[in-house]
CSV table of C-alpha atoms in Angstrom, one decimal:
chain,number,residue,atom,x,y,z
O,249,MET,CA,-3.4,-12.7,-8.4
O,250,LEU,CA,-3.0,-9.1,-9.2
O,251,ARG,CA,-0.5,-8.6,-12.0
O,252,THR,CA,0.7,-5.1,-12.4
O,253,PHE,CA,3.0,-4.1,-15.2
O,254,VAL,CA,4.6,-0.7,-15.0
O,255,ILE,CA,5.7,1.5,-17.9
O,256,THR,CA,9.3,2.0,-18.7
O,257,MET,CA,9.4,5.1,-20.9
O,258,MET,CA,12.4,4.5,-23.2
O,259,LEU,CA,14.0,2.0,-25.7
O,260,PHE,CA,16.7,-0.1,-24.3
O,261,SER,CA,20.3,0.5,-25.3
O,262,LEU,CA,23.6,-0.2,-23.6
O,263,SER,CA,26.1,2.2,-22.1
O,264,PRO,CA,29.7,2.0,-23.4
O,265,SER,CA,30.9,0.0,-20.4
O,266,GLN,CA,27.9,-2.4,-20.7
O,267,ALA,CA,28.5,-2.9,-24.4
O,268,ALA,CA,32.1,-4.0,-23.6
O,269,ASP,CA,30.9,-6.3,-20.8
O,270,ASN,CA,28.1,-7.9,-22.9
O,271,GLY,CA,29.9,-8.4,-26.2
O,272,SER,CA,27.7,-6.1,-28.2
O,273,GLY,CA,30.5,-5.3,-30.7
O,274,LEU,CA,31.3,-1.7,-29.6
O,275,GLU,CA,35.1,-1.1,-29.2
O,276,ALA,CA,36.4,0.5,-26.0
O,277,GLY,CA,36.3,4.3,-26.4
O,278,MET,CA,33.5,4.3,-29.1
O,279,VAL,CA,30.6,6.7,-28.4
O,280,ASN,CA,27.3,5.4,-27.5
O,281,PRO,CA,24.7,7.5,-29.3
O,282,GLY,CA,22.1,6.8,-26.5
O,283,PHE,CA,24.4,8.2,-23.7
O,284,HIS,CA,23.2,11.4,-22.0
O,285,GLU,CA,25.8,13.6,-20.3
O,286,LYS,CA,24.9,14.4,-16.8
O,287,PRO,CA,25.5,17.9,-15.4
O,288,SER,CA,28.9,18.4,-13.9
O,289,TRP,CA,27.4,19.4,-10.5
O,290,PHE,CA,26.0,15.9,-9.9
O,291,LYS,CA,27.9,14.2,-7.1
O,292,ASN,CA,30.9,12.3,-8.1
O,293,SER,CA,30.1,9.4,-5.7
O,294,PHE,CA,32.1,6.3,-4.9
O,295,LEU,CA,28.6,4.7,-4.4
O,296,ASP,CA,28.9,4.1,-0.7
O,297,LEU,CA,25.4,5.3,0.0
O,298,GLY,CA,25.8,5.4,3.8
O,299,ASP,CA,28.8,7.8,3.4
O,300,ASP,CA,26.9,9.8,0.8
O,301,VAL,CA,24.0,10.3,3.1
O,302,ASP,CA,26.2,11.3,6.0
O,303,GLU,CA,28.2,13.8,3.9
O,304,ALA,CA,25.0,15.3,2.6
O,305,ALA,CA,23.5,15.6,6.0
O,306,GLU,CA,26.7,17.4,7.2
O,307,GLU,CA,26.1,20.1,4.6
O,308,GLY,CA,22.4,20.3,5.5
O,309,LYS,CA,21.3,18.5,2.3
O,310,ARG,CA,19.6,15.4,1.3
O,311,ILE,CA,20.4,12.6,-1.3
O,312,ILE,CA,18.5,12.0,-4.6
O,313,LEU,CA,19.3,8.7,-6.2
O,314,TYR,CA,18.6,9.3,-10.0
O,315,PHE,CA,18.1,5.9,-11.8
O,316,HIS,CA,18.7,6.3,-15.5
O,317,GLN,CA,19.7,4.3,-18.6
O,318,ASP,CA,21.0,5.2,-22.0
O,319,GLY,CA,18.6,5.7,-24.9
O,320,CYS,CA,15.9,7.0,-22.5
O,321,PRO,CA,14.2,10.1,-24.0
O,322,TYR,CA,12.7,11.1,-20.8
O,323,CYS,CA,16.0,11.1,-19.0
O,324,ALA,CA,17.2,13.3,-21.7
O,325,LYS,CA,14.2,15.5,-21.1
O,326,LEU,CA,14.9,15.7,-17.4
O,327,LEU,CA,18.5,16.6,-18.0
O,328,ASN,CA,18.0,19.0,-21.0
O,329,GLU,CA,14.9,20.7,-19.8
O,330,ASN,CA,14.4,20.6,-16.2
O,331,PHE,CA,18.1,20.9,-15.4
O,332,THR,CA,18.6,23.8,-17.7
O,333,ILE,CA,16.1,25.9,-15.7
O,334,LYS,CA,18.2,28.0,-13.3
O,335,LYS,CA,15.5,28.1,-10.6
O,336,ILE,CA,15.4,24.3,-10.5
O,337,VAL,CA,19.1,23.9,-10.7
O,338,ASP,CA,19.6,26.4,-7.9
O,339,LYS,CA,17.1,24.6,-5.7
O,340,THR,CA,18.5,21.2,-6.5
O,341,ARG,CA,22.0,22.2,-5.7
O,342,ALA,CA,21.1,24.1,-2.6
O,343,GLY,CA,19.0,21.3,-1.0
O,344,PHE,CA,20.5,18.0,-2.4
O,345,GLN,CA,23.4,15.9,-3.6
O,346,LEU,CA,22.3,14.0,-6.7
O,347,ILE,CA,23.8,10.6,-7.5
O,348,GLY,CA,23.3,8.9,-10.9
O,349,ILE,CA,22.6,5.1,-10.8
O,350,ASN,CA,22.5,3.1,-14.1
O,351,MET,CA,19.7,0.7,-13.8
O,352,TRP,CA,21.6,-1.7,-15.9
O,353,GLY,CA,25.0,-0.9,-14.5
O,354,ASP,CA,27.6,-3.2,-13.0
O,355,ARG,CA,29.4,-0.8,-10.7
O,356,SER,CA,29.8,-1.9,-7.2
O,357,VAL,CA,27.4,-0.2,-4.7
O,358,THR,CA,27.5,-0.2,-0.9
O,359,GLY,CA,24.0,0.1,0.4
O,360,ILE,CA,22.8,2.1,3.4
O,361,ASP,CA,23.0,-1.0,5.6
O,362,GLY,CA,26.7,-1.7,4.5
O,363,SER,CA,25.8,-4.6,2.2
O,364,GLU,CA,27.6,-5.0,-1.2
O,365,THR,CA,25.6,-5.0,-4.3
O,366,THR,CA,25.7,-3.6,-8.0
O,367,GLU,CA,23.7,-0.8,-9.7
O,368,LYS,CA,21.4,-3.2,-11.6
O,369,ALA,CA,20.9,-5.4,-8.4
O,370,LEU,CA,20.0,-2.3,-6.4
O,371,ALA,CA,17.6,-1.0,-9.0
O,372,GLU,CA,15.9,-4.4,-9.1
O,373,SER,CA,15.7,-4.6,-5.3
O,374,LEU,CA,14.1,-1.2,-5.2
O,375,ASN,CA,11.6,-2.3,-8.0
O,376,VAL,CA,12.9,0.4,-10.4
O,377,LYS,CA,10.8,0.0,-13.5
O,378,TYR,CA,10.8,3.5,-14.9
O,379,THR,CA,13.6,5.7,-16.1
O,380,PRO,CA,14.1,8.3,-14.8
O,381,THR,CA,13.2,7.2,-11.3
O,382,LEU,CA,14.3,9.6,-8.6
O,383,LEU,CA,14.4,8.4,-4.9
O,384,PHE,CA,14.7,11.2,-2.3
O,385,LEU,CA,16.4,10.1,1.0
O,386,ASP,CA,16.4,11.7,4.4
O,387,GLU,CA,19.3,12.1,6.8
O,388,GLN,CA,19.0,8.5,7.9
O,389,GLY,CA,18.9,7.2,4.3
O,390,ARG,CA,15.1,6.5,4.5
O,391,PRO,CA,13.0,7.1,1.4
O,392,VAL,CA,11.0,10.3,1.7
O,393,LEU,CA,9.6,10.6,-1.9
O,394,ARG,CA,9.8,8.6,-5.0
O,395,LEU,CA,9.2,9.9,-8.5
O,396,ASN,CA,8.4,7.3,-11.1
O,397,GLY,CA,9.1,8.7,-14.5
O,398,TYR,CA,9.6,12.2,-15.8
O,399,TYR,CA,7.8,15.1,-14.1
O,400,PRO,CA,7.5,18.4,-16.0
O,401,PRO,CA,9.3,21.5,-14.5
O,402,HIS,CA,6.5,22.8,-12.3
O,403,LYS,CA,5.8,19.4,-10.8
O,404,PHE,CA,9.5,18.6,-10.3
O,405,GLU,CA,10.0,21.9,-8.6
O,406,GLN,CA,7.1,21.0,-6.2
O,407,ALA,CA,8.8,17.7,-5.3
O,408,LEU,CA,12.1,19.6,-4.6
O,409,ASP,CA,10.3,22.0,-2.3
O,410,TYR,CA,8.4,19.3,-0.5
O,411,VAL,CA,11.5,17.3,0.4
O,412,ALA,CA,13.9,20.2,0.9
O,413,ARG,CA,11.6,21.9,3.4
O,414,HIS,CA,11.0,18.5,5.3
O,415,GLN,CA,7.3,18.7,4.6
O,416,GLU,CA,7.0,15.0,4.9
O,417,LYS,CA,6.9,15.6,8.7
O,418,ARG,CA,3.8,17.8,8.3
O,419,GLN,CA,1.7,16.4,5.5
O,420,SER,CA,1.5,13.8,2.8
O,421,TYR,CA,2.8,14.6,-0.6
O,422,ARG,CA,-0.8,14.4,-2.1
O,423,ASP,CA,-1.9,17.0,0.3
O,424,TYR,CA,1.1,19.2,-0.5
O,425,LEU,CA,0.3,19.0,-4.1
O,426,LYS,CA,-3.3,19.9,-3.5
O,427,ALA,CA,-2.3,23.1,-1.9
O,428,HIS,CA,0.4,24.0,-4.5
O,429,GLN,CA,-0.7,24.3,-8.1
O,430,PRO,CA,1.6,27.0,-9.7
O,431,VAL,CA,0.5,26.6,-13.2
O,432,ALA,CA,-2.8,27.9,-14.6
O,433,ALA,CA,-5.1,25.1,-16.1
O,434,SER,CA,-8.4,24.9,-17.7
O,435,GLY,CA,-10.1,24.1,-14.4
O,436,LYS,CA,-12.3,21.4,-15.7
O,437,LEU,CA,-12.4,17.6,-16.1
O,438,HIS,CA,-12.3,16.4,-19.8
O,439,ARG,CA,-15.2,13.9,-19.7
O,440,GLN,CA,-16.1,13.3,-23.3
O,441,ALA,CA,-19.7,12.3,-24.2
O,442,ASP,CA,-18.5,8.8,-25.1
O,443,TYR,CA,-16.7,8.2,-21.8
O,444,LEU,CA,-18.4,6.5,-18.9
O,445,GLN,CA,-20.5,9.1,-17.0
O,446,PRO,CA,-21.0,9.6,-13.3
O,447,PRO,CA,-22.1,8.1,-11.1
O,448,LEU,CA,-19.3,5.8,-12.2
O,449,ASP,CA,-19.8,2.1,-12.1
O,450,LEU,CA,-16.6,0.5,-13.3
O,451,ARG,CA,-17.6,-3.1,-12.9
O,452,ALA,CA,-17.4,-5.0,-16.2
O,453,SER,CA,-21.1,-6.1,-15.7
O,454,ALA,CA,-22.1,-2.4,-15.7
O,455,ARG,CA,-20.1,-1.5,-18.8
O,456,ARG,CA,-20.2,-2.6,-22.3
O,457,GLY,CA,-18.9,-6.2,-22.1
O,458,GLU,CA,-15.3,-7.5,-22.2
O,459,ARG,CA,-13.5,-4.4,-23.3
O,460,PRO,CA,-10.5,-3.3,-21.2
O,461,LEU,CA,-11.1,-0.3,-18.9
O,462,LEU,CA,-8.9,2.8,-19.0
O,463,VAL,CA,-9.3,5.0,-15.9
O,464,LEU,CA,-7.7,8.5,-16.3
O,465,MET,CA,-6.9,9.8,-12.8
O,466,GLU,CA,-7.0,13.6,-13.2
O,467,MET,CA,-8.0,16.8,-11.5
O,468,LYS,CA,-9.4,20.1,-12.6
O,469,GLN,CA,-6.2,22.2,-12.1
O,470,CYS,CA,-4.0,20.1,-14.3
O,471,PRO,CA,-2.2,21.4,-17.4
O,472,PRO,CA,-0.8,18.0,-18.5
O,473,CYS,CA,-4.5,16.7,-18.3
O,474,ASP,CA,-5.4,19.6,-20.6
O,475,GLU,CA,-2.6,18.6,-23.0
O,476,LEU,CA,-3.6,14.9,-23.0
O,477,HIS,CA,-7.2,15.6,-24.0
O,478,GLN,CA,-6.8,18.6,-26.2
O,479,ASP,CA,-3.8,17.3,-28.2
O,480,ILE,CA,-2.6,13.7,-27.7
O,481,LEU,CA,-5.9,11.8,-27.4
O,482,LYS,CA,-7.4,13.8,-30.3
O,483,ARG,CA,-4.8,12.6,-32.8
O,484,PRO,CA,-6.5,10.4,-35.4
O,485,GLU,CA,-4.8,7.0,-34.7
O,486,LEU,CA,-4.9,7.4,-31.0
O,487,SER,CA,-8.5,8.4,-31.0
O,488,LYS,CA,-9.4,5.3,-33.1
O,489,THR,CA,-7.5,3.0,-30.7
O,490,LEU,CA,-9.2,4.7,-27.7
O,491,GLN,CA,-12.6,3.7,-29.1
O,492,GLU,CA,-11.8,0.0,-28.2
O,493,PHE,CA,-11.7,0.9,-24.4
O,494,ASP,CA,-14.2,1.9,-21.9
O,495,VAL,CA,-12.8,5.2,-20.6
O,496,ALA,CA,-13.5,6.8,-17.3
O,497,VAL,CA,-12.1,10.1,-15.9
O,498,VAL,CA,-11.9,10.1,-12.1
O,499,ASP,CA,-11.2,13.3,-10.1
O,500,VAL,CA,-8.6,12.4,-7.6
O,501,TRP,CA,-9.8,15.1,-5.2
O,502,SER,CA,-13.6,14.6,-5.6
O,503,SER,CA,-15.9,13.1,-2.9
O,504,GLU,CA,-18.0,11.6,-5.7
O,505,GLN,CA,-19.0,8.0,-5.0
O,506,LEU,CA,-18.1,5.4,-7.5
O,507,ILE,CA,-18.0,1.7,-7.8
O,508,THR,CA,-14.5,0.2,-8.3
O,509,PRO,CA,-13.8,-2.4,-10.9
O,510,VAL,CA,-14.0,-5.1,-8.1
O,511,GLY,CA,-17.3,-3.8,-6.9
O,512,LYS,CA,-16.4,-1.6,-3.9
O,513,THR,CA,-18.3,1.6,-3.3
O,514,VAL,CA,-15.8,4.4,-2.3
O,515,GLU,CA,-15.2,8.1,-2.8
O,516,SER,CA,-13.1,9.1,-5.8
O,517,THR,CA,-10.4,10.6,-3.7
O,518,LYS,CA,-10.2,7.7,-1.4
O,519,TRP,CA,-9.8,5.3,-4.3
O,520,ALA,CA,-7.0,7.5,-5.7
O,521,GLU,CA,-5.3,7.3,-2.4
O,522,GLN,CA,-5.7,3.6,-2.1
O,523,LEU,CA,-4.2,3.2,-5.6
O,524,GLY,CA,-1.3,5.4,-4.6
O,525,ILE,CA,-1.9,8.0,-7.3
O,526,GLN,CA,0.3,11.0,-7.0
O,527,TYR,CA,0.6,12.4,-10.4
O,528,THR,CA,-2.1,13.6,-12.8
O,529,PRO,CA,-2.9,12.4,-15.3
O,530,SER,CA,-2.2,8.8,-14.4
O,531,MET,CA,-3.5,6.1,-16.7
O,532,VAL,CA,-4.7,2.9,-14.9
O,533,LEU,CA,-5.9,0.0,-17.0
O,534,PHE,CA,-8.0,-3.0,-15.8
O,535,ASP,CA,-9.0,-6.2,-17.3
O,536,SER,CA,-12.6,-7.6,-17.6
O,537,LYS,CA,-12.2,-9.2,-14.1
O,538,GLY,CA,-11.4,-5.8,-12.5
O,539,GLU,CA,-7.7,-6.6,-12.0
O,540,GLU,CA,-5.2,-3.8,-12.6
O,541,ILE,CA,-2.9,-4.8,-15.4
O,542,PHE,CA,-0.9,-1.7,-16.2
O,543,ARG,CA,-0.4,1.9,-15.2
O,544,SER,CA,1.6,4.9,-16.2
O,545,GLU,CA,2.3,7.7,-13.8
O,546,ALA,CA,4.3,10.4,-15.6
O,547,TYR,CA,4.4,12.8,-18.5
O,548,LEU,CA,4.0,11.0,-21.8
O,549,ARG,CA,3.8,12.1,-25.4
O,550,SER,CA,1.8,10.5,-28.2
O,551,PHE,CA,4.2,7.6,-29.0
O,552,HIS,CA,4.2,6.1,-25.5
O,553,THR,CA,0.6,6.8,-24.9
O,554,HIS,CA,-0.4,4.9,-28.0
O,555,ALA,CA,2.0,2.1,-27.1
O,556,ILE,CA,0.3,1.7,-23.7
O,557,LEU,CA,-3.1,1.2,-25.3
O,558,ASP,CA,-1.8,-1.1,-28.0
O,559,TYR,CA,0.1,-3.2,-25.3
O,560,VAL,CA,-3.1,-3.8,-23.4
O,561,LEU,CA,-5.5,-4.0,-26.2
O,562,SER,CA,-3.4,-6.6,-28.1
O,563,GLY,CA,-2.9,-8.7,-25.1
O,564,SER,CA,0.8,-8.4,-25.4
O,565,TYR,CA,1.1,-7.8,-21.7
O,566,LEU,CA,0.3,-11.5,-21.2
O,567,LYS,CA,3.2,-12.6,-23.4
O,568,GLN,CA,5.8,-9.9,-22.9
O,569,ALA,CA,5.9,-8.7,-19.2
O,570,ASN,CA,8.8,-6.2,-20.1
O,571,PHE,CA,7.1,-3.2,-21.5
O,572,GLN,CA,10.3,-1.6,-22.7
O,573,ARG,CA,11.0,-4.6,-24.9
O,574,TYR,CA,7.5,-4.4,-26.3
O,575,VAL,CA,8.1,-0.8,-27.1
O,576,GLN,CA,11.4,-1.7,-28.9
O,577,ALA,CA,9.7,-4.3,-31.0
O,578,ARG,CA,6.8,-2.1,-31.8
O,579,ALA,CA,9.2,0.7,-33.0
O,580,ALA,CA,11.1,-1.7,-35.1
O,581,ASP,CA,7.9,-3.0,-36.7
O,582,MET,CA,6.9,0.5,-37.4
O,583,ARG,CA,10.1,1.4,-39.1
O,584,ALA,CA,10.1,-1.7,-41.1
O,585,ARG,CA,6.7,-0.6,-42.5
O,586,GLY,CA,8.2,2.7,-43.4
O,587,GLU,CA,6.5,4.6,-40.6
O,588,SER,CA,8.0,7.5,-38.8
O,589,VAL,CA,9.0,6.8,-35.1
O,590,ASP,CA,9.5,9.9,-32.9
O,591,LEU,CA,9.6,9.0,-29.2
O,592,MET,CA,8.9,12.5,-28.2
O,593,GLU,CA,6.2,13.4,-30.7
């Protein structure tokens, strides 16, 4: 059976209200250092989502549900970077009402269908594994687009434009992204000499044995892909760990034929579509049987990129299904050894 574990890009910590509820020892009124203040223009919602959708539609807007948690560096990055860029703020406020949902929260929520639930139960029912996760809803409360994890400003702006302009009625998000690449990039795929080379045969029998397979889903016009290869993967410790993997770079828009890990021959772009890839670079990892075991689909710096590789290479995903708890333990071990831990390095 396919077991897919999805990256959660943060260390877990409790909000002030959660701390009180769960007996963590924080007194009422104490400041939680992991709390990230949301902009004042976020909607002050009573969390009756049906009413929120109707109110937004009356103003010609749509709803964005922003799933977050305290201690999440990528939530802070979204709030402190994306939402400090005037153009992005103006577009967001003009086209949307944005509602914050704590993925571990206990506040009461009334769903689109009128059912009663809680923030954390809603997050679980929607399979929210990343923070931030942003769910864009149309005028009937139906999901139009979902962003799993942090998107840098130019990518985030594209998502806003796509939904605000109702482009889902005309084309898929993948096709929209293909036509809109506002940031200059290197214009090349970063296939290193020691990576698997085309024509790609990703079956274990065609590779170098029982090593895990890392597939980097990329495209030529991709500034974050450039950063991944020109900076992050070149760092000595990461480069050393990467040598324990078979690595393949797949162009998500190429018609190149490849053989998938389970032995199916397909065009690269069709395989990317089948996998649901909508962000580049995405990292998809497979075991020796060709089963997907892990993926990340958002902007990552060195710490979390290395954590993904360690999580798979060590086999920890078989013992600890919750990646965020693995990250927490890994960071604690590093600190105990006197190593520096910077989640955004």
